[in-house]
mmCIF file of C-alpha atoms and ligand atoms in Angstrom:
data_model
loop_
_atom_site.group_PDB
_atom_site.id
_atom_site.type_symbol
_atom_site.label_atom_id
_atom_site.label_comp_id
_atom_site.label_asym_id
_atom_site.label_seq_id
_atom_site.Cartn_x
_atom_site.Cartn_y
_atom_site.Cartn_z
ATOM 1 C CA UNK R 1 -120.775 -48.484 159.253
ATOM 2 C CA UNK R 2 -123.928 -46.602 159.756
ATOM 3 C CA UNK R 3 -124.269 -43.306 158.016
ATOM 4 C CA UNK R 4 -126.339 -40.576 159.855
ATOM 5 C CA UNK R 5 -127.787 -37.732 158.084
ATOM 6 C CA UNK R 6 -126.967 -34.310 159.421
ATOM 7 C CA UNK R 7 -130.013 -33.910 161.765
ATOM 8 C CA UNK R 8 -132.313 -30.363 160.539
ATOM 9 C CA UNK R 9 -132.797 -28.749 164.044
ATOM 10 C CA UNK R 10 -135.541 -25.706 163.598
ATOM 11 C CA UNK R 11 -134.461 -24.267 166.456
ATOM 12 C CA UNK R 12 -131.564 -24.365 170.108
ATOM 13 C CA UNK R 13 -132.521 -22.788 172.783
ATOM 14 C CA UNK R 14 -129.789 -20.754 174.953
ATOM 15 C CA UNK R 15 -130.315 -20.742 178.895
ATOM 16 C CA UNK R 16 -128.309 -18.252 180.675
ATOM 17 C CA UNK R 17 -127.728 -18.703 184.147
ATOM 18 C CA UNK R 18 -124.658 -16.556 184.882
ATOM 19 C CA UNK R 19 -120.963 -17.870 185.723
ATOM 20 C CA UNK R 20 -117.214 -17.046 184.633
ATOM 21 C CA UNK R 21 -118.357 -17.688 181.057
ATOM 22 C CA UNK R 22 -120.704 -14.545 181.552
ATOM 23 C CA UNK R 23 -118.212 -12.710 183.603
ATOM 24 C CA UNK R 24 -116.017 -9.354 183.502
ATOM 25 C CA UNK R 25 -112.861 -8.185 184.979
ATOM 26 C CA UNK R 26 -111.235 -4.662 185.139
ATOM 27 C CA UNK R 27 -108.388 -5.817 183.143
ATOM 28 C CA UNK R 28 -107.889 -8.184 180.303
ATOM 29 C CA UNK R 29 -104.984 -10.075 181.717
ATOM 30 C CA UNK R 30 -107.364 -10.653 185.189
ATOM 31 C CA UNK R 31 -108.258 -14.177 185.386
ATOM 32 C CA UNK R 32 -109.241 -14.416 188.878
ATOM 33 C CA UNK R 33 -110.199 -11.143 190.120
ATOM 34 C CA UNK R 34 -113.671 -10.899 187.971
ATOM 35 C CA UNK R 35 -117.287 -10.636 188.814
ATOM 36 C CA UNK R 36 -119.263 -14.017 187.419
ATOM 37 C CA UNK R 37 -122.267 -13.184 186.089
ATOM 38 C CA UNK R 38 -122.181 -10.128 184.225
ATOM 39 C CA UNK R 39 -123.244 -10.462 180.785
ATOM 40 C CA UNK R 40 -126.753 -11.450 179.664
ATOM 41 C CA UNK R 41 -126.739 -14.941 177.385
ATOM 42 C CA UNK R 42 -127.531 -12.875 173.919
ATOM 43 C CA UNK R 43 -124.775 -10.902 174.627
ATOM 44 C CA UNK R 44 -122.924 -14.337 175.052
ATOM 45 C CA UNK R 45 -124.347 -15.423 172.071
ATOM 46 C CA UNK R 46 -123.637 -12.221 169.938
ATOM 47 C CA UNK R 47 -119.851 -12.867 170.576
ATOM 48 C CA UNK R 48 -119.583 -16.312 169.088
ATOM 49 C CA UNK R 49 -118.436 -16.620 166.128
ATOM 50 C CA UNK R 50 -119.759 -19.323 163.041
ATOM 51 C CA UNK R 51 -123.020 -20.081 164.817
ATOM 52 C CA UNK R 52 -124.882 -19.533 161.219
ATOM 53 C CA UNK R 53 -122.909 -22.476 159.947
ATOM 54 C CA UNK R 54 -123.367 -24.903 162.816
ATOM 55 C CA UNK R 55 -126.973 -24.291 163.191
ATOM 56 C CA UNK R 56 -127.691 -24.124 159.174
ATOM 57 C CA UNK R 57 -130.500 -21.999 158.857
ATOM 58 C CA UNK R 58 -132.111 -23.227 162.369
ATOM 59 C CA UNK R 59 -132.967 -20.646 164.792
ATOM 60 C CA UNK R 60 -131.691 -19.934 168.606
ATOM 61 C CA UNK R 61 -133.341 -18.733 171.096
ATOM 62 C CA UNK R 62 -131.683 -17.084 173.950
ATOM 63 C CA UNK R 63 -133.405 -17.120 177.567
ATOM 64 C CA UNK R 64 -131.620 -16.039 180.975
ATOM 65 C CA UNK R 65 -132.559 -18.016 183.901
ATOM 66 C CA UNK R 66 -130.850 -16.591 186.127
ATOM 67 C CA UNK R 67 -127.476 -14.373 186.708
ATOM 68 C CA UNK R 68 -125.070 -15.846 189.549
ATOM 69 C CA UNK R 69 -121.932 -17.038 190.393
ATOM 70 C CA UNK R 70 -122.591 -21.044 190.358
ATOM 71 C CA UNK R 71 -120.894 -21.826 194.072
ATOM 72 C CA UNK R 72 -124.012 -19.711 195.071
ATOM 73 C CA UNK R 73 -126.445 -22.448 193.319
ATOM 74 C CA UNK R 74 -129.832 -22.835 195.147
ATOM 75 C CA UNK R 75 -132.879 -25.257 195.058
ATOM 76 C CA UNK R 76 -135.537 -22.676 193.690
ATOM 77 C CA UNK R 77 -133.006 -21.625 190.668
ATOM 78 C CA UNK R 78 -132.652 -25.436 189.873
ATOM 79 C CA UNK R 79 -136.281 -25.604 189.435
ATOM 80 C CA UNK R 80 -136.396 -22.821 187.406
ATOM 81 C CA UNK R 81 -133.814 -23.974 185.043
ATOM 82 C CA UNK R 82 -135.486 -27.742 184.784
ATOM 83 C CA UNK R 83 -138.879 -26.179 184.451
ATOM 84 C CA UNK R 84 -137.436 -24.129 181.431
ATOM 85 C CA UNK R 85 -135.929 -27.212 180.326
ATOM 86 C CA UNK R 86 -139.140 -29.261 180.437
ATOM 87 C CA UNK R 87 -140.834 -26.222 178.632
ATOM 88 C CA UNK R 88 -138.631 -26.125 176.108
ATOM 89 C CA UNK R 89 -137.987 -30.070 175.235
ATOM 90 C CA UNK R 90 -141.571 -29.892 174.841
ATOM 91 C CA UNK R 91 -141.591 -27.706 171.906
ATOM 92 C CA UNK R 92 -141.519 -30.198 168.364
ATOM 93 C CA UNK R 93 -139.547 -27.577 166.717
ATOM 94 C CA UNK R 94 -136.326 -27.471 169.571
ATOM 95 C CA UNK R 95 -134.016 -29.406 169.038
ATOM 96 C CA UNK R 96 -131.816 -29.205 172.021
ATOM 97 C CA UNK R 97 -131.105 -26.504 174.660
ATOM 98 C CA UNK R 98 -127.412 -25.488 175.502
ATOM 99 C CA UNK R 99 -127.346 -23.743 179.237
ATOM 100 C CA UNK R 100 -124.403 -21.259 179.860
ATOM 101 C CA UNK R 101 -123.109 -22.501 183.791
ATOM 102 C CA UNK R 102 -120.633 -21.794 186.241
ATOM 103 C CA UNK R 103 -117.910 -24.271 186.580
ATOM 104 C CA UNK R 104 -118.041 -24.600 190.100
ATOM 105 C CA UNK R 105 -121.182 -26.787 190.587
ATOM 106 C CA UNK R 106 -121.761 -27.739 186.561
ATOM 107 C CA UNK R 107 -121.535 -31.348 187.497
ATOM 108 C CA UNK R 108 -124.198 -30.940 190.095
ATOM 109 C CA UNK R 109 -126.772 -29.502 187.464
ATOM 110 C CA UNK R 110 -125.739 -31.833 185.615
ATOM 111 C CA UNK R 111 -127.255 -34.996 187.604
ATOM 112 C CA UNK R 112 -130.127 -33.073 188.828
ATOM 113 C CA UNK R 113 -130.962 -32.354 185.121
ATOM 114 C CA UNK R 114 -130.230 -35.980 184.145
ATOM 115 C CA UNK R 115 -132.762 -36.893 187.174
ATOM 116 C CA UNK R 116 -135.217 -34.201 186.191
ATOM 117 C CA UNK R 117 -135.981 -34.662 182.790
ATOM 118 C CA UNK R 118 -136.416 -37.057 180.451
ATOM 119 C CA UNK R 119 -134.591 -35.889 178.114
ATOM 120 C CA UNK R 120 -134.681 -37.785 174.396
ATOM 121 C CA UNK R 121 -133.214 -34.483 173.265
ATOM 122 C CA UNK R 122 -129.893 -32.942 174.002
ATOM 123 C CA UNK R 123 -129.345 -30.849 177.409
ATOM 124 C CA UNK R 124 -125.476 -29.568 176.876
ATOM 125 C CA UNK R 125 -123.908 -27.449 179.698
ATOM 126 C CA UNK R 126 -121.461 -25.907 178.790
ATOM 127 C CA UNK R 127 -119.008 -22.885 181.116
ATOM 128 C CA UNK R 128 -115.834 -21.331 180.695
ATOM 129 C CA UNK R 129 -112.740 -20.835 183.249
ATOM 130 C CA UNK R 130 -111.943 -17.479 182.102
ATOM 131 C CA UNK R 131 -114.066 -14.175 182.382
ATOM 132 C CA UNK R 132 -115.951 -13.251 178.799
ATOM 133 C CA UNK R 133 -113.042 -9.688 178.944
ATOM 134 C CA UNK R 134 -110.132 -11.823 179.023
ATOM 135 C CA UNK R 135 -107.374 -11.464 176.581
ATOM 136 C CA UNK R 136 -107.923 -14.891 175.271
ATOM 137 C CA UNK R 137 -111.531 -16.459 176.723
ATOM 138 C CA UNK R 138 -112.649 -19.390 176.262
ATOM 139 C CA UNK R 139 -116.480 -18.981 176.766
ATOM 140 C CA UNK R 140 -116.900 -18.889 172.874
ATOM 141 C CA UNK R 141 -115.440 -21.954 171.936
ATOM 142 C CA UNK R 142 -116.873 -23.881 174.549
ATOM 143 C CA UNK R 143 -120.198 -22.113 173.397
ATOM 144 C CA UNK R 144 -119.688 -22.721 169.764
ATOM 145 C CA UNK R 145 -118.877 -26.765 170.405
ATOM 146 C CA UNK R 146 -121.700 -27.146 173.043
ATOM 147 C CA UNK R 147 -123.949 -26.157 169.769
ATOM 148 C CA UNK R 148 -121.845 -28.388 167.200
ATOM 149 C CA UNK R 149 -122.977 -31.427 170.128
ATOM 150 C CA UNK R 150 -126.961 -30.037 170.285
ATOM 151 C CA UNK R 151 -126.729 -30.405 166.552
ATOM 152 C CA UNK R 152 -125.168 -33.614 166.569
ATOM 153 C CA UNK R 153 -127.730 -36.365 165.171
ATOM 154 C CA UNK R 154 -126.795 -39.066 167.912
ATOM 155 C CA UNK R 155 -126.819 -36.452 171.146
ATOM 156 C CA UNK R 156 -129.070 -37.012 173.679
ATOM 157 C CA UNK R 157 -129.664 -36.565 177.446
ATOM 158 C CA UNK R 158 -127.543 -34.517 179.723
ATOM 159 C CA UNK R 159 -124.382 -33.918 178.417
ATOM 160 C CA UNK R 160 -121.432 -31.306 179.643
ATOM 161 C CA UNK R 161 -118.759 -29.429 177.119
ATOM 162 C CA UNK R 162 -115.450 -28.200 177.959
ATOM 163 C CA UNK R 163 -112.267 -27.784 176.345
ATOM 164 C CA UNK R 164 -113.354 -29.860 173.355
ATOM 165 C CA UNK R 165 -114.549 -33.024 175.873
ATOM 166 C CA UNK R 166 -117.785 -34.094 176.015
ATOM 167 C CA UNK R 167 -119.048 -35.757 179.458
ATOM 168 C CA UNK R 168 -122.054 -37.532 180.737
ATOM 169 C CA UNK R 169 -123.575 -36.074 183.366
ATOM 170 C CA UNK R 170 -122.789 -39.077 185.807
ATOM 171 C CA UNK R 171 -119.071 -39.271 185.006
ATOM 172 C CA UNK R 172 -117.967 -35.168 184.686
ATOM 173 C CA UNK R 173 -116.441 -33.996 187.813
ATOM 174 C CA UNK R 174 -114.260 -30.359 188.129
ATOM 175 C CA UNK R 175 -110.827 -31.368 189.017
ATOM 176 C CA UNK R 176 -108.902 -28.678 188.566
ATOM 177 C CA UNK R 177 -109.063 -24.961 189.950
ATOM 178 C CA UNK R 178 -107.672 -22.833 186.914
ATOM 179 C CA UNK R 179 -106.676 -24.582 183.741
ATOM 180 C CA UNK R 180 -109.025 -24.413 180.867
ATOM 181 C CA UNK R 181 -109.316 -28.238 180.574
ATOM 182 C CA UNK R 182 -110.947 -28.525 184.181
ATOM 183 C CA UNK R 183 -113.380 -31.019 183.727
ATOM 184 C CA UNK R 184 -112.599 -35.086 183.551
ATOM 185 C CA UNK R 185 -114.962 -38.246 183.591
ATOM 186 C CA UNK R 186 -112.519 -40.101 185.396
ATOM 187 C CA UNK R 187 -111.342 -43.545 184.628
ATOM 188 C CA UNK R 188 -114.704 -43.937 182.269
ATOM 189 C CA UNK R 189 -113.234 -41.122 179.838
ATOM 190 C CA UNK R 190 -115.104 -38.881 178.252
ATOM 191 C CA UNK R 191 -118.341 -39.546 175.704
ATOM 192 C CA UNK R 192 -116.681 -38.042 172.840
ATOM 193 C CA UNK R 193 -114.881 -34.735 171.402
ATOM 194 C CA UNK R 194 -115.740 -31.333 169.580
ATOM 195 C CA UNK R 195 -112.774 -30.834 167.055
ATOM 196 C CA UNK R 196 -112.952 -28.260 164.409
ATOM 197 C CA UNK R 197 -116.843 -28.458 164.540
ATOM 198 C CA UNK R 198 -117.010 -31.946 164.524
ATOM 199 C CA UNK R 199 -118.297 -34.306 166.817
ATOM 200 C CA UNK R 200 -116.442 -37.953 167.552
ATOM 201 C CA UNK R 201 -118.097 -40.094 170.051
ATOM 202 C CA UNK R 202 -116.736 -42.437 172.118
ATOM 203 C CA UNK R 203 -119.910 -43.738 173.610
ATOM 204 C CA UNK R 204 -123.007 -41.864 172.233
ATOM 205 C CA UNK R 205 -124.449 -43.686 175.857
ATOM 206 C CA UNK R 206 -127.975 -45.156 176.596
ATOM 207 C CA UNK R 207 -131.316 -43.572 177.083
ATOM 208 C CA UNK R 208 -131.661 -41.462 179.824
ATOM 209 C CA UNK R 209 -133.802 -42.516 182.829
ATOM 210 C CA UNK R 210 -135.295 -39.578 184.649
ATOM 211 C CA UNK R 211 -135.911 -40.460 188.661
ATOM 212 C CA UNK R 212 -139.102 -41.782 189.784
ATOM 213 C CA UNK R 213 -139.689 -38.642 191.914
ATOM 214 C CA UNK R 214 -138.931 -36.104 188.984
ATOM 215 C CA UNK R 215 -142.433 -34.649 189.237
ATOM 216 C CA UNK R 216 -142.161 -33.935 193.043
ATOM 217 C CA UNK R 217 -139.074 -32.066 192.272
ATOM 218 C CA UNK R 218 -140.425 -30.100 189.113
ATOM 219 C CA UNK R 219 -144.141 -29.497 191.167
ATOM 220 C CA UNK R 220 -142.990 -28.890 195.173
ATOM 221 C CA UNK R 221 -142.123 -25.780 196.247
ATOM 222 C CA UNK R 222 -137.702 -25.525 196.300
ATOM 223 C CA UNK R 223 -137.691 -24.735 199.553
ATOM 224 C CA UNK R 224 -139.809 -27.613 200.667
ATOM 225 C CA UNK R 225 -137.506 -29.992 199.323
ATOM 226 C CA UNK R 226 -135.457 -32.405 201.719
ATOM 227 C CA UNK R 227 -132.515 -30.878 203.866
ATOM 228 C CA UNK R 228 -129.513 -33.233 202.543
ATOM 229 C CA UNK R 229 -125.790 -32.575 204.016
ATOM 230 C CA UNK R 230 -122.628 -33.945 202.613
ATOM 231 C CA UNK R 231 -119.970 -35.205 205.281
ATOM 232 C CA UNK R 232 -116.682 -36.896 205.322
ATOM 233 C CA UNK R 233 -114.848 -39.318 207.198
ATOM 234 C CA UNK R 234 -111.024 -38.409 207.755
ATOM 235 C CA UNK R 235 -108.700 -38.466 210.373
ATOM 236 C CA UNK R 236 -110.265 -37.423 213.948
ATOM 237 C CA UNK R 237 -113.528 -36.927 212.512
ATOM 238 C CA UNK R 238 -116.022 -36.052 215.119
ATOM 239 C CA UNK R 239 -119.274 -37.348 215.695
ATOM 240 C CA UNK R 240 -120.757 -34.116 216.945
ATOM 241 C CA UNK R 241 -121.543 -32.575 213.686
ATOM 242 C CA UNK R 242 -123.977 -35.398 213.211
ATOM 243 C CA UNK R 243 -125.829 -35.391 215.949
ATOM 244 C CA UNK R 244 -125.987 -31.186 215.626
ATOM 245 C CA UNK R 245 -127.743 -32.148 212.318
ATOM 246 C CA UNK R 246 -130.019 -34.613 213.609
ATOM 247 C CA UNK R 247 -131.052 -32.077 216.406
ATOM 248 C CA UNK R 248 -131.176 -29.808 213.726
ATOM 249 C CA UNK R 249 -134.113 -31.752 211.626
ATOM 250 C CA UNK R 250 -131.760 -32.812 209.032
ATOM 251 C CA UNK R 251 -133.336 -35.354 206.539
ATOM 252 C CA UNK R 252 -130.476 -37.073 204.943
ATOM 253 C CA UNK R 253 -126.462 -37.456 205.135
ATOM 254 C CA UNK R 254 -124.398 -38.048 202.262
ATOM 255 C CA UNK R 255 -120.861 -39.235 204.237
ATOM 256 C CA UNK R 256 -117.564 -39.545 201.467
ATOM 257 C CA UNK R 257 -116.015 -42.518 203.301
ATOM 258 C CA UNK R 258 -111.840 -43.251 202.912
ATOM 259 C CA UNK R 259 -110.700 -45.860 200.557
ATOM 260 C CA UNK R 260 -113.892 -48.488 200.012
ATOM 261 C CA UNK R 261 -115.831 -46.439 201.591
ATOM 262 C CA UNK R 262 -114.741 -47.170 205.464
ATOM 263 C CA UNK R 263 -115.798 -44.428 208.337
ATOM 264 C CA UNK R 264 -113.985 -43.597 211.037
ATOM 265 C CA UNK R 265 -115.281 -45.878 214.238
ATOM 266 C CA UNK R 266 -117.028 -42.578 216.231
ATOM 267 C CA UNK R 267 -118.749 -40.929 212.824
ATOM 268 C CA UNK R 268 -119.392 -44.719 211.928
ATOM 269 C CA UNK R 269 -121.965 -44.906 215.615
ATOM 270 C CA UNK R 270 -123.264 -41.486 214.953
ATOM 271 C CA UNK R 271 -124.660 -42.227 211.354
ATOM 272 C CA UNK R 272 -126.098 -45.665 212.681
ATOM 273 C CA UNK R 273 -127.508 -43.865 215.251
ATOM 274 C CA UNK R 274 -129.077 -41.210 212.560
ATOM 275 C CA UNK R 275 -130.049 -43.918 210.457
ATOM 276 C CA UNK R 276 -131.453 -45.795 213.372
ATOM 277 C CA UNK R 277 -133.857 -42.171 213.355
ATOM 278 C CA UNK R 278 -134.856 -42.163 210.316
ATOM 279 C CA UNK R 279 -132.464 -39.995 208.257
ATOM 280 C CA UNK R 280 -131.415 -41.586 205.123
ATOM 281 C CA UNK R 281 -128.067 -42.299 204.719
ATOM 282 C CA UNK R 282 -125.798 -42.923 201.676
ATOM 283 C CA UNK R 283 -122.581 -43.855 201.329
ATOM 284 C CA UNK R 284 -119.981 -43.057 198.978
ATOM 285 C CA UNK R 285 -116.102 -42.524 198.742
ATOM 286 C CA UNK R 286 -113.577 -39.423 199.106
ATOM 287 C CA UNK R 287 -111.414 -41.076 196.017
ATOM 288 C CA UNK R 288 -111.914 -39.519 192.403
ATOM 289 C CA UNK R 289 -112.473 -42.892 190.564
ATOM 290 C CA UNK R 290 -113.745 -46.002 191.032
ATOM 291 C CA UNK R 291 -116.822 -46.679 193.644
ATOM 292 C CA UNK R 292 -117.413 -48.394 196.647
ATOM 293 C CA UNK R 293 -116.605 -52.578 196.228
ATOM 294 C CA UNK R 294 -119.020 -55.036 199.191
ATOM 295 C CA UNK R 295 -121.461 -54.547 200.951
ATOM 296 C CA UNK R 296 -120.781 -51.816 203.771
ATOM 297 C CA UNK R 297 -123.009 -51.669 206.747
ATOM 298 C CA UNK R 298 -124.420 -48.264 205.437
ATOM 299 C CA UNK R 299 -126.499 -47.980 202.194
ATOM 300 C CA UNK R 300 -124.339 -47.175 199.185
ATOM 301 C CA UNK R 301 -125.051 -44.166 197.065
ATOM 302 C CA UNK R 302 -126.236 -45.298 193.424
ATOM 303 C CA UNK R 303 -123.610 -46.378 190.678
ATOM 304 C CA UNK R 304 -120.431 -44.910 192.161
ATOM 305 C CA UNK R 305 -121.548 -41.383 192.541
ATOM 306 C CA UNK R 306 -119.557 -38.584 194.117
ATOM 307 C CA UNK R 307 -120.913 -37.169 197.401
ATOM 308 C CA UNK R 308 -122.240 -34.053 195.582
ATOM 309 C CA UNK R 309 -124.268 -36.099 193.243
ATOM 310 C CA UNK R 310 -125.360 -38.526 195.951
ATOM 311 C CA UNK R 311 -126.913 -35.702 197.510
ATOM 312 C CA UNK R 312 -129.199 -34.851 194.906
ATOM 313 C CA UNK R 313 -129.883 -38.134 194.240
ATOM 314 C CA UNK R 314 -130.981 -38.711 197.508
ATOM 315 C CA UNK R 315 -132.704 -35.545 198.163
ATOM 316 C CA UNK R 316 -135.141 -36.729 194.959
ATOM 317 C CA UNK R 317 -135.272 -40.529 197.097
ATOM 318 C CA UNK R 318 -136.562 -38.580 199.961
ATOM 319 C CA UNK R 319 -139.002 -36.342 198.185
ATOM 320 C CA UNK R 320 -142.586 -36.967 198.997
ATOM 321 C CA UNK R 321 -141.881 -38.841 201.982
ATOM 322 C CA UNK R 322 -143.830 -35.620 204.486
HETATM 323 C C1 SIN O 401 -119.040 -20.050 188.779
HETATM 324 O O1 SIN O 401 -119.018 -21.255 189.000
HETATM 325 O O2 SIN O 401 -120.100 -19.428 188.535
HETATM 326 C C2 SIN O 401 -117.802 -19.245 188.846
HETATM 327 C C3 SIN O 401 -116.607 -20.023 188.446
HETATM 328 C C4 SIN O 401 -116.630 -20.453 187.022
HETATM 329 O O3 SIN O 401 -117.606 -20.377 186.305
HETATM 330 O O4 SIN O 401 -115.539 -20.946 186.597
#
């Protein structure tokens, strides 16, 4: 068995960028009726308990990026938040950077992060599904084992905590509206755990391989960058909202076919048609698990992703192409 020695970080940065995890209510028992993004990332920070002990002497840095509620997530904050990132991984003496997130597009970050930067150092998002005022919240936790992973000597790339689980980028997906466990990798399980402060991998996973249009991304102004839309196939499914979208200048489509990724017959014409234009097109599949098996007649979006993923991925495939 190989023996790792506890790895001496200097120093974590903190990215804020709003969420439930920075959020407030009017009452303590009030789960649902709260305003995400309240409180700033030191604040956060100042509320988590044993952080001396994980980061054993090392220092932390706390930075807010932004301050929103995460279904709200736009282009020019993403940029932002990598262009922190690449400042920061830059640094010899950080270690790793945890970012405080919203739950509701987390997994989205995620992959843009994982396609943004090439990250040989930790990137951990981590969230919470209760507001920071709740009677029991469990922001600090999740904040507390984000660090124990930044710390971790075998962490690397993107990574997401929650609930004690630790996901790759390309696997976590938010499955569930309101528990505190909401996130899952699917049928490839998580990477590893956080218990008690301790980190057990499952899969400490490759090297990360940052997209070959990363720099486009990081360099082009956000709202520059290609107009991608998600669609799905399902019963009745009408080709008109393609063809609006084409008229409209859209660049790509992302569709979430049924089962193995099959399209219903008149959205099936319309995104040949699109494709016949010169709008990419990617293909992927409404189920949670698995991916698309054969070779469909429209391209398949990389390694299995979900549609939301498949978007950014092929936003960055488009970039630089006028
Ligand atoms: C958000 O995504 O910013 C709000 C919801 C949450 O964080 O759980």
């Amino acid at each position: 068995m190989q023996v790792v020695d506890a790895k001496k970080i200097q120093k974590v940065v903190v990215l804020g960028t709003g969420g439930t995890i920075a959020g407030t209510a009017a009452s303590a028992a009030d789960h649902t009726s709260y305003s995400a993004g309240q409180l700033g990332v030191q604040q956060l920070m100042d509320a988590v308990p044993g952080l001396d002990a994980v980061l054993q002497g090392g220092l932390l840095v706390c930075e807010q990026v932004a301050q929103l509620d995460s279904k709200d997530m736009d282009h020019a904050t993403w940029q932002a938040l990598a262009l922190r990132c690449v400042h920061w991984l830059e640094q010899a003496d950080v270690g790793g950077i945890v970012i405080a997130h919203g739950t509701d597009t987390l997994e989205e970050t995620a992959w843009l992060l994982q396609m943004l930067l090439h990250a040989h150092k930790p990137v951990v998002l981590t969230c919470a599904m209760r507001p920071a005022t709740a009677l029991a919240p469990d922001g600090p936790q999740n904040l507390l084992d984000a660090m124990a992973v930044v710390c971790d000597p075998m962490a690397r790339g993107v990574l997401a905590v929650c609930a004690g689980r630790i996901h790759s980028a390309r696997d976590v997906q938010k499955v569930h509206p309101y528990r505190l466990d909401a996130f899952s990798s699917g049928e490839a399980g998580p990477r590893g755990w956080v218990e008690q402060g301790h980190v057990r991998w499952s899969d400490p996973g490759a090297w990360p391989v940052a997209h070959a249009h990363a720099h486009l991304a990081l360099q082009l102004p956000a709202a520059g960058w290609p107009w991608v839309e998600v669609l799905f196939s399902h019963a009745g499914a009408d080709a008109r909202q393609v063809r609006a979208l084409v008229a409209a200048g859209v660049k790509g489509l992302v569709v979430a076919g049924t089962g193995n990724g099959t399209v219903h017959q008149s959205l099936m014409s319309a995104l040949v048609e699109a494709q016949d234009q010169g709008v990419g097109v990617r293909l992927t599949s409404r189920c949670a698990e698995g991916q698309v098996v054969g070779q469909p007649d429209l391209q398949m979006s990389p390694r299995g992703l979900n549609a939301f993923k498949a978007r950014v991925s092929l936003m960055l495939d488009l970039m630089g192409q006028g």
